[in-house]
Amino acid sequence: MAKQQKRLGDILIEWGVLTPKELAKALEHAKSKNLRIGEALIDLKMCSDSNICKALATQNDMEYFELDRNALTPSSISLIPDDLIRKYLILPLGTEGSRLKVAVHDPIDIELDDILRFRLNKDIRKVLAPKSRIKSIIDELFNTTASSTIDKTVDKTIDRLRDSLDKSLDRSLDRSIDRSLDKSVDKSIDKSIDVAGLGEDALNDPTQAPVIKLVTAMITEAVRNRASDIHIEPMKDRIRVRYRIDGECVERDRISLRMKGPLISRIKIMAGMDIAEKRLPQDGRIKMNIDRQLIDFRVSTLPAYHGESVVLRILRPDSVRIGIQSLGFEEEDYKTFMKVIKRPNGIFLVTGPTGSGKTTTLYAALNELNRPDRKIITAEDPVEYNFVGINQCQVRENIGLTFARILRSMLRQAPNIILVGEIRDLEVAEVAIQAALTGHLVFSTLHTNDAPSAITRLIDMGVKPFLVASSIQAVMAQRLVRVLCPKCKQPDPEPDRHWLRLCGISDSDIKDRTLYKARGCEYCSGTGFRGRTGIYEMMIMNNELRELAFARAATNKIRKAALASGMKSLVGDGRIKVLNGVTTAEEVVKVAQVEGLVVDQQ
């Protein structure tokens, strides 16, 4: 049996450094402040840094080293690059045969072990020394109070992230984003800094790598400002940072080109990517605790002409648990949607381009149906959000775990409801249809412009028309439109007739109604819009539509028949939201398919 490791507090009590009463007080303090017990003891001034370090050395069976400035020589200091010494607060003490002796303050920093082996290509022997002593010596060695050129570059960038709001900028979101950053990042950065590999006083710690502060500030600000993506794009003379807020890309900052390498490497390390691979695309994930909420980031890198472009997709757990009633359905469509998802079998397809909210809609449906008496299995690429009570399978093409293979295995698991992330090819389509015909309710997505196009798309893939006609229960196309800010929207006495006409709104429609337009305030970051809602096109299959599908009819004929049977188009649903003062006609026309639209929508 392995020897059980003694607890740090018990060791200190054995040494007579601490009393049980003091330990209990420290444990309570550590829990309330989210600290390690050693940090809590130092914070309460119950123990010295050296005593904690000695106890940690005993606990982890490591050597405690009394650091002395004279023990360090220029030749030993040169054994580890300066950036690693300052970033991780470590000191090289010399070599012992083929091993490098390094003084560290954290005995369980696994990331440090990996980085040192990777960068130095040597075996490491770690010894423990007090953190305060290591910092003091590093200050003497590098005079860290005088920042390097890169430090200054990053600090200026962070200052811009905090203070540029006071300047009057042309870009609509810059003004308000900076104000919110002044209030928000300063509060949240201490909470998220530990996840980024820093301590409590990291922002004021001159020995920490400024690039870590920069990445943490950037991510925190994006989350605080409701961004869905962070785009980091190297260009010829700068690095451009953009946030996507309510579907619109907003240029946030311009970072010096010399920060390209450290910035991208830091994100890759956080996402678990290979920092040495710059020629191939990579994918990874980051988890950060921001504002007491654990948020996932899906990270993607893509080699481009001026360097690797990085995109961080922000995945908020609450965004897919908003409930069906909050998706933006009109009353009639809501009732129809609820009837469709509660059918015992068949396929329900949601269509639309990337970023139109298809996944959110299907997750909302699954959340509604997730009950102990139903078994739900999903096949996703990737699994973006985790749900309790739902069996979620991750597609892994590299080992042959494809959509089709998962689907076939699913059917042997006796599920009631199946979700297929996307129907991409004939094989997946045929298995999904087979599942629907054998008594399962199947949800999936398809990339088409409107609902009727889904029928012809499946037939074009090679699915037999009679299978399409018999298995599809309903198809819903959707888009997301920006919602007018409830605090600053104002009546529009003279709305643009061009946009109204394209949205299908006549003068008689607005005779006794008030339309609204965007103005802009601090609450909506000066854009006049806050949040988004869906517009929907729900096509329920009936006998006429099944006959058209069986006859391989053209999309326009299927569409005409669907409209005649009561389907409301995307523009038609958007028209209702415009008349109800939810959004503007221009917003609807920008995202919905409007025939004859030849206009600059920038």
Short mmCIF file of C-alpha atoms in Angstrom, two decimals, residues 251-592:
data_model
loop_
_atom_site.label_atom_id
_atom_site.label_comp_id
_atom_site.label_asym_id
_atom_site.label_seq_id
_atom_site.Cartn_x
_atom_site.Cartn_y
_atom_site.Cartn_z
CA GLU A 251 -12.19 45.88 -33.92
CA ARG A 252 -11.02 46.13 -30.35
CA ASP A 253 -7.29 46.73 -30.33
CA ARG A 254 -4.10 46.80 -32.35
CA ILE A 255 -1.16 45.07 -30.72
CA SER A 256 2.47 45.51 -31.69
CA LEU A 257 3.70 42.90 -34.17
CA ARG A 258 6.57 41.94 -31.86
CA MET A 259 3.99 40.39 -29.51
CA LYS A 260 2.81 37.90 -32.15
CA GLY A 261 4.98 34.98 -31.01
CA PRO A 262 4.46 35.30 -27.22
CA LEU A 263 0.73 36.04 -27.59
CA ILE A 264 -0.07 33.05 -29.80
CA SER A 265 2.22 30.73 -27.82
CA ARG A 266 0.50 31.67 -24.57
CA ILE A 267 -2.94 30.86 -26.00
CA LYS A 268 -1.62 27.57 -27.42
CA ILE A 269 -0.21 26.54 -24.04
CA MET A 270 -3.52 27.33 -22.34
CA ALA A 271 -5.41 25.34 -25.02
CA GLY A 272 -3.08 22.34 -24.83
CA MET A 273 -1.75 22.76 -28.37
CA ASP A 274 1.70 22.12 -29.81
CA ILE A 275 3.44 25.50 -29.69
CA ALA A 276 6.14 24.30 -32.08
CA GLU A 277 3.66 23.43 -34.86
CA LYS A 278 2.96 26.53 -36.93
CA ARG A 279 2.37 25.01 -40.35
CA LEU A 280 -0.86 23.08 -39.68
CA PRO A 281 -4.23 24.09 -38.22
CA GLN A 282 -4.82 23.04 -34.61
CA ASP A 283 -7.80 22.84 -32.27
CA GLY A 284 -7.89 23.02 -28.49
CA ARG A 285 -9.96 24.05 -25.50
CA ILE A 286 -9.50 26.39 -22.56
CA LYS A 287 -11.48 26.48 -19.33
CA MET A 288 -11.41 29.70 -17.32
CA ASN A 289 -13.24 30.78 -14.20
CA ILE A 290 -14.57 34.25 -14.91
CA ASP A 291 -16.96 35.94 -12.53
CA ARG A 292 -17.45 32.66 -10.64
CA GLN A 293 -18.61 30.96 -13.81
CA LEU A 294 -16.60 28.23 -15.54
CA ILE A 295 -16.49 29.17 -19.21
CA ASP A 296 -15.24 27.02 -22.08
CA PHE A 297 -13.29 28.44 -25.01
CA ARG A 298 -12.95 26.46 -28.22
CA VAL A 299 -9.65 27.52 -29.78
CA SER A 300 -8.73 27.22 -33.44
CA THR A 301 -5.49 28.23 -35.16
CA LEU A 302 -5.05 28.62 -38.90
CA PRO A 303 -1.73 29.35 -40.65
CA ALA A 304 -2.13 32.51 -42.76
CA TYR A 305 0.14 34.73 -44.85
CA HIS A 306 1.35 36.91 -41.96
CA GLY A 307 1.27 34.20 -39.29
CA GLU A 308 -1.21 32.06 -37.40
CA SER A 309 -4.72 33.43 -37.04
CA VAL A 310 -6.38 32.43 -33.76
CA VAL A 311 -10.09 32.34 -32.95
CA LEU A 312 -11.48 31.67 -29.46
CA ARG A 313 -15.15 30.65 -29.51
CA ILE A 314 -16.74 31.51 -26.16
CA LEU A 315 -19.10 28.80 -24.95
CA ARG A 316 -21.32 29.97 -22.10
CA PRO A 317 -23.27 27.19 -20.34
CA ASP A 318 -26.27 29.47 -19.74
CA SER A 319 -26.61 30.39 -23.42
CA VAL A 320 -28.16 27.03 -24.32
CA ARG A 321 -30.37 26.80 -21.25
CA ILE A 322 -32.44 29.87 -21.94
CA GLY A 323 -35.63 27.89 -22.55
CA ILE A 324 -37.75 27.52 -25.66
CA GLN A 325 -39.92 30.51 -24.81
CA SER A 326 -36.86 32.78 -24.89
CA LEU A 327 -35.82 31.76 -28.42
CA GLY A 328 -38.09 34.36 -30.02
CA PHE A 329 -40.96 32.24 -31.36
CA GLU A 330 -44.25 33.91 -32.12
CA GLU A 331 -47.16 32.25 -30.32
CA GLU A 332 -48.29 30.15 -33.30
CA ASP A 333 -44.78 28.95 -34.13
CA TYR A 334 -44.15 28.15 -30.46
CA LYS A 335 -47.16 25.84 -30.30
CA THR A 336 -46.14 24.18 -33.58
CA PHE A 337 -42.55 23.71 -32.39
CA MET A 338 -43.70 22.10 -29.14
CA LYS A 339 -45.96 19.69 -31.05
CA VAL A 340 -43.14 18.68 -33.43
CA ILE A 341 -40.53 17.96 -30.75
CA LYS A 342 -43.00 15.83 -28.79
CA ARG A 343 -43.75 13.49 -31.68
CA PRO A 344 -42.73 9.87 -31.05
CA ASN A 345 -40.69 9.43 -34.24
CA GLY A 346 -39.49 11.08 -37.43
CA ILE A 347 -36.83 13.64 -38.34
CA PHE A 348 -36.90 17.29 -37.35
CA LEU A 349 -34.31 19.37 -39.24
CA VAL A 350 -33.09 22.85 -38.33
CA THR A 351 -31.37 24.67 -41.18
CA GLY A 352 -29.38 27.86 -41.55
CA PRO A 353 -25.82 29.14 -41.98
CA THR A 354 -23.09 28.89 -39.35
CA GLY A 355 -23.85 31.08 -36.35
CA SER A 356 -27.62 31.19 -36.88
CA GLY A 357 -28.42 29.53 -33.55
CA LYS A 358 -29.26 26.01 -34.77
CA THR A 359 -27.40 24.28 -31.93
CA THR A 360 -29.00 26.50 -29.29
CA THR A 361 -32.48 25.71 -30.65
CA LEU A 362 -31.89 21.94 -30.64
CA TYR A 363 -30.31 22.01 -27.17
CA ALA A 364 -33.34 23.94 -25.92
CA ALA A 365 -35.56 21.19 -27.37
CA LEU A 366 -33.48 18.45 -25.74
CA ASN A 367 -33.55 20.28 -22.42
CA GLU A 368 -37.34 20.38 -22.64
CA LEU A 369 -37.49 16.65 -23.41
CA ASN A 370 -34.81 15.57 -20.93
CA ARG A 371 -36.79 13.49 -18.43
CA PRO A 372 -35.93 10.31 -16.49
CA ASP A 373 -38.31 8.25 -18.63
CA ARG A 374 -36.56 9.15 -21.91
CA LYS A 375 -33.13 8.11 -23.14
CA ILE A 376 -31.40 10.77 -25.24
CA ILE A 377 -28.13 10.23 -27.14
CA THR A 378 -26.26 12.82 -29.20
CA ALA A 379 -23.45 12.63 -31.76
CA GLU A 380 -21.63 15.96 -31.95
CA ASP A 381 -18.50 17.41 -33.48
CA PRO A 382 -17.48 18.78 -31.06
CA VAL A 383 -19.52 18.45 -27.85
CA GLU A 384 -19.84 22.12 -26.95
CA TYR A 385 -22.11 22.01 -23.89
CA ASN A 386 -22.61 19.24 -21.36
CA PHE A 387 -26.08 18.26 -20.15
CA VAL A 388 -26.88 16.11 -17.13
CA GLY A 389 -28.93 13.06 -18.10
CA ILE A 390 -28.00 13.11 -21.81
CA ASN A 391 -25.47 10.70 -23.34
CA GLN A 392 -23.25 12.89 -25.52
CA CYS A 393 -20.77 11.32 -27.95
CA GLN A 394 -17.81 13.19 -29.44
CA VAL A 395 -16.99 12.50 -33.10
CA ARG A 396 -13.32 11.57 -33.55
CA GLU A 397 -12.54 11.20 -37.23
CA ASN A 398 -8.86 10.41 -36.58
CA ILE A 399 -9.75 7.07 -34.93
CA GLY A 400 -12.67 6.26 -37.20
CA LEU A 401 -15.39 7.36 -34.75
CA THR A 402 -17.55 9.09 -37.35
CA PHE A 403 -21.14 10.32 -37.23
CA ALA A 404 -22.30 7.21 -39.10
CA ARG A 405 -20.48 4.81 -36.78
CA ILE A 406 -21.82 6.51 -33.64
CA LEU A 407 -25.33 6.50 -35.12
CA ARG A 408 -25.24 2.77 -35.81
CA SER A 409 -24.06 2.10 -32.26
CA MET A 410 -26.71 4.46 -30.90
CA LEU A 411 -29.49 2.32 -32.31
CA ARG A 412 -28.26 -0.63 -30.24
CA GLN A 413 -28.52 1.54 -27.11
CA ALA A 414 -32.33 1.71 -27.34
CA PRO A 415 -32.70 5.51 -27.25
CA ASN A 416 -35.96 7.42 -27.52
CA ILE A 417 -34.41 10.60 -28.96
CA ILE A 418 -31.29 11.03 -31.10
CA LEU A 419 -29.47 14.24 -32.00
CA VAL A 420 -27.05 14.22 -34.92
CA GLY A 421 -24.90 17.34 -34.93
CA GLU A 422 -25.05 17.70 -38.70
CA ILE A 423 -26.10 15.63 -41.72
CA ARG A 424 -23.02 15.98 -43.90
CA ASP A 425 -23.22 13.11 -46.35
CA LEU A 426 -25.35 10.26 -47.70
CA GLU A 427 -24.15 7.71 -45.15
CA VAL A 428 -25.19 9.81 -42.14
CA ALA A 429 -28.47 10.80 -43.83
CA GLU A 430 -29.42 7.18 -44.52
CA VAL A 431 -28.69 6.02 -40.96
CA ALA A 432 -30.65 8.98 -39.51
CA ILE A 433 -33.62 8.20 -41.77
CA GLN A 434 -33.44 4.53 -40.84
CA ALA A 435 -33.53 5.52 -37.16
CA ALA A 436 -36.57 7.73 -37.77
CA LEU A 437 -38.40 4.95 -39.61
CA THR A 438 -37.74 2.45 -36.81
CA GLY A 439 -39.47 4.54 -34.14
CA HIS A 440 -36.89 7.11 -33.00
CA LEU A 441 -37.23 10.88 -32.89
CA VAL A 442 -34.20 12.34 -34.67
CA PHE A 443 -33.01 15.96 -34.45
CA SER A 444 -30.34 17.26 -36.79
CA THR A 445 -29.07 20.32 -38.69
CA LEU A 446 -28.45 20.99 -42.35
CA HIS A 447 -26.80 23.90 -44.15
CA THR A 448 -29.45 25.31 -46.48
CA ASN A 449 -30.81 28.81 -47.02
CA ASP A 450 -34.45 28.02 -46.28
CA ALA A 451 -36.69 25.18 -45.09
CA PRO A 452 -37.93 23.85 -48.50
CA SER A 453 -34.32 23.59 -49.75
CA ALA A 454 -33.64 20.88 -47.16
CA ILE A 455 -35.84 18.42 -49.10
CA THR A 456 -33.98 18.88 -52.39
CA ARG A 457 -30.62 18.94 -50.55
CA LEU A 458 -31.21 15.48 -49.08
CA ILE A 459 -32.31 14.11 -52.45
CA ASP A 460 -29.24 15.66 -54.09
CA MET A 461 -27.09 13.84 -51.51
CA GLY A 462 -28.47 10.57 -52.86
CA VAL A 463 -31.25 9.79 -50.37
CA LYS A 464 -34.17 8.12 -52.12
CA PRO A 465 -37.15 10.51 -52.47
CA PHE A 466 -39.64 8.12 -50.86
CA LEU A 467 -37.43 7.89 -47.76
CA VAL A 468 -37.25 11.69 -47.51
CA ALA A 469 -41.02 11.99 -47.98
CA SER A 470 -41.83 9.41 -45.31
CA SER A 471 -39.27 10.27 -42.62
CA ILE A 472 -39.18 14.09 -42.47
CA GLN A 473 -41.77 15.50 -40.07
CA ALA A 474 -40.79 19.17 -40.16
CA VAL A 475 -38.01 21.49 -41.30
CA MET A 476 -37.28 24.83 -39.64
CA ALA A 477 -34.99 27.50 -41.05
CA GLN A 478 -33.77 30.21 -38.72
CA ARG A 479 -31.64 33.34 -38.48
CA LEU A 480 -30.61 35.64 -35.64
CA VAL A 481 -31.41 39.36 -35.71
CA ARG A 482 -30.18 42.00 -33.30
CA VAL A 483 -32.71 43.25 -30.75
CA LEU A 484 -33.19 46.98 -30.18
CA CYS A 485 -31.84 48.12 -26.83
CA PRO A 486 -34.82 48.33 -24.44
CA LYS A 487 -33.31 51.31 -22.59
CA CYS A 488 -32.60 53.64 -25.48
CA LYS A 489 -34.67 52.64 -28.52
CA GLN A 490 -36.71 55.54 -29.79
CA PRO A 491 -39.71 55.98 -32.13
CA ASP A 492 -38.84 56.34 -35.79
CA PRO A 493 -41.23 58.94 -37.25
CA GLU A 494 -39.83 58.55 -40.77
CA PRO A 495 -38.67 54.97 -41.32
CA ASP A 496 -36.76 54.19 -44.51
CA ARG A 497 -39.38 53.02 -47.00
CA HIS A 498 -36.76 51.05 -48.95
CA TRP A 499 -36.08 48.69 -46.04
CA LEU A 500 -39.76 48.48 -45.15
CA ARG A 501 -40.63 47.47 -48.72
CA LEU A 502 -37.95 44.76 -48.75
CA CYS A 503 -39.31 43.52 -45.43
CA GLY A 504 -42.85 43.33 -46.84
CA ILE A 505 -44.22 46.22 -44.76
CA SER A 506 -46.62 48.61 -46.48
CA ASP A 507 -47.80 52.06 -45.42
CA SER A 508 -51.11 50.60 -44.28
CA ASP A 509 -49.26 48.21 -41.94
CA ILE A 510 -47.64 51.06 -40.02
CA LYS A 511 -50.61 53.43 -40.06
CA ASP A 512 -51.52 52.85 -36.41
CA ARG A 513 -48.19 51.45 -35.23
CA THR A 514 -44.98 52.92 -33.91
CA LEU A 515 -41.73 51.65 -35.40
CA TYR A 516 -38.51 52.09 -33.49
CA LYS A 517 -34.90 52.82 -34.38
CA ALA A 518 -31.55 52.40 -32.63
CA ARG A 519 -29.99 55.27 -30.71
CA GLY A 520 -27.19 54.02 -28.47
CA CYS A 521 -26.43 54.23 -24.76
CA GLU A 522 -24.00 52.83 -22.20
CA TYR A 523 -26.17 49.75 -21.60
CA CYS A 524 -25.91 48.65 -25.25
CA SER A 525 -22.30 49.78 -25.73
CA GLY A 526 -23.39 52.62 -28.00
CA THR A 527 -24.74 50.36 -30.76
CA GLY A 528 -28.47 50.72 -30.12
CA PHE A 529 -28.80 46.92 -29.98
CA ARG A 530 -28.41 44.46 -27.14
CA GLY A 531 -28.80 40.72 -27.63
CA ARG A 532 -30.32 38.76 -30.49
CA THR A 533 -33.53 36.88 -31.17
CA GLY A 534 -34.53 34.32 -33.78
CA ILE A 535 -36.69 34.62 -36.85
CA TYR A 536 -38.11 31.31 -38.06
CA GLU A 537 -39.56 29.56 -41.09
CA MET A 538 -41.41 26.42 -39.97
CA MET A 539 -42.39 23.94 -42.69
CA ILE A 540 -44.60 21.10 -41.49
CA MET A 541 -44.73 18.19 -43.94
CA ASN A 542 -48.22 17.36 -45.23
CA ASN A 543 -49.52 15.07 -47.99
CA GLU A 544 -48.99 17.64 -50.75
CA LEU A 545 -45.38 18.34 -49.71
CA ARG A 546 -44.65 14.61 -49.40
CA GLU A 547 -45.95 14.05 -52.92
CA LEU A 548 -43.76 16.87 -54.23
CA ALA A 549 -40.72 15.38 -52.46
CA PHE A 550 -41.52 11.94 -53.87
CA ALA A 551 -41.76 13.47 -57.37
CA ARG A 552 -38.39 15.26 -56.98
CA ALA A 553 -40.07 18.64 -57.43
CA ALA A 554 -37.96 21.80 -57.67
CA THR A 555 -37.38 23.87 -54.54
CA ASN A 556 -39.53 26.77 -55.77
CA LYS A 557 -42.53 24.45 -56.19
CA ILE A 558 -42.07 23.00 -52.71
CA ARG A 559 -41.73 26.51 -51.30
CA LYS A 560 -44.87 27.72 -53.06
CA ALA A 561 -46.86 24.76 -51.71
CA ALA A 562 -45.47 25.26 -48.19
CA LEU A 563 -46.43 28.94 -48.16
CA ALA A 564 -49.90 28.02 -49.42
CA SER A 565 -50.28 25.53 -46.57
CA GLY A 566 -49.54 28.18 -43.94
CA MET A 567 -45.74 28.38 -43.66
CA LYS A 568 -44.53 31.81 -42.60
CA SER A 569 -41.28 32.86 -44.32
CA LEU A 570 -38.20 34.22 -42.55
CA VAL A 571 -39.02 37.70 -43.81
CA GLY A 572 -42.63 37.26 -42.73
CA ASP A 573 -41.60 36.36 -39.18
CA GLY A 574 -39.11 39.24 -39.16
CA ARG A 575 -41.87 41.58 -40.35
CA ILE A 576 -43.90 40.77 -37.22
CA LYS A 577 -40.91 41.55 -34.99
CA VAL A 578 -40.37 44.88 -36.76
CA LEU A 579 -44.02 45.87 -36.30
CA ASN A 580 -43.81 44.84 -32.63
CA GLY A 581 -40.80 47.10 -32.08
CA VAL A 582 -38.36 44.24 -31.38
CA THR A 583 -35.92 45.03 -34.21
CA THR A 584 -35.63 47.09 -37.39
CA ALA A 585 -36.48 46.25 -40.99
CA GLU A 586 -32.84 46.70 -41.99
CA GLU A 587 -31.72 44.06 -39.48
CA VAL A 588 -34.26 41.56 -40.83
CA VAL A 589 -33.32 42.17 -44.47
CA LYS A 590 -29.60 41.79 -43.67
CA VAL A 591 -30.00 38.20 -42.44
CA ALA A 592 -33.09 36.92 -44.30
#
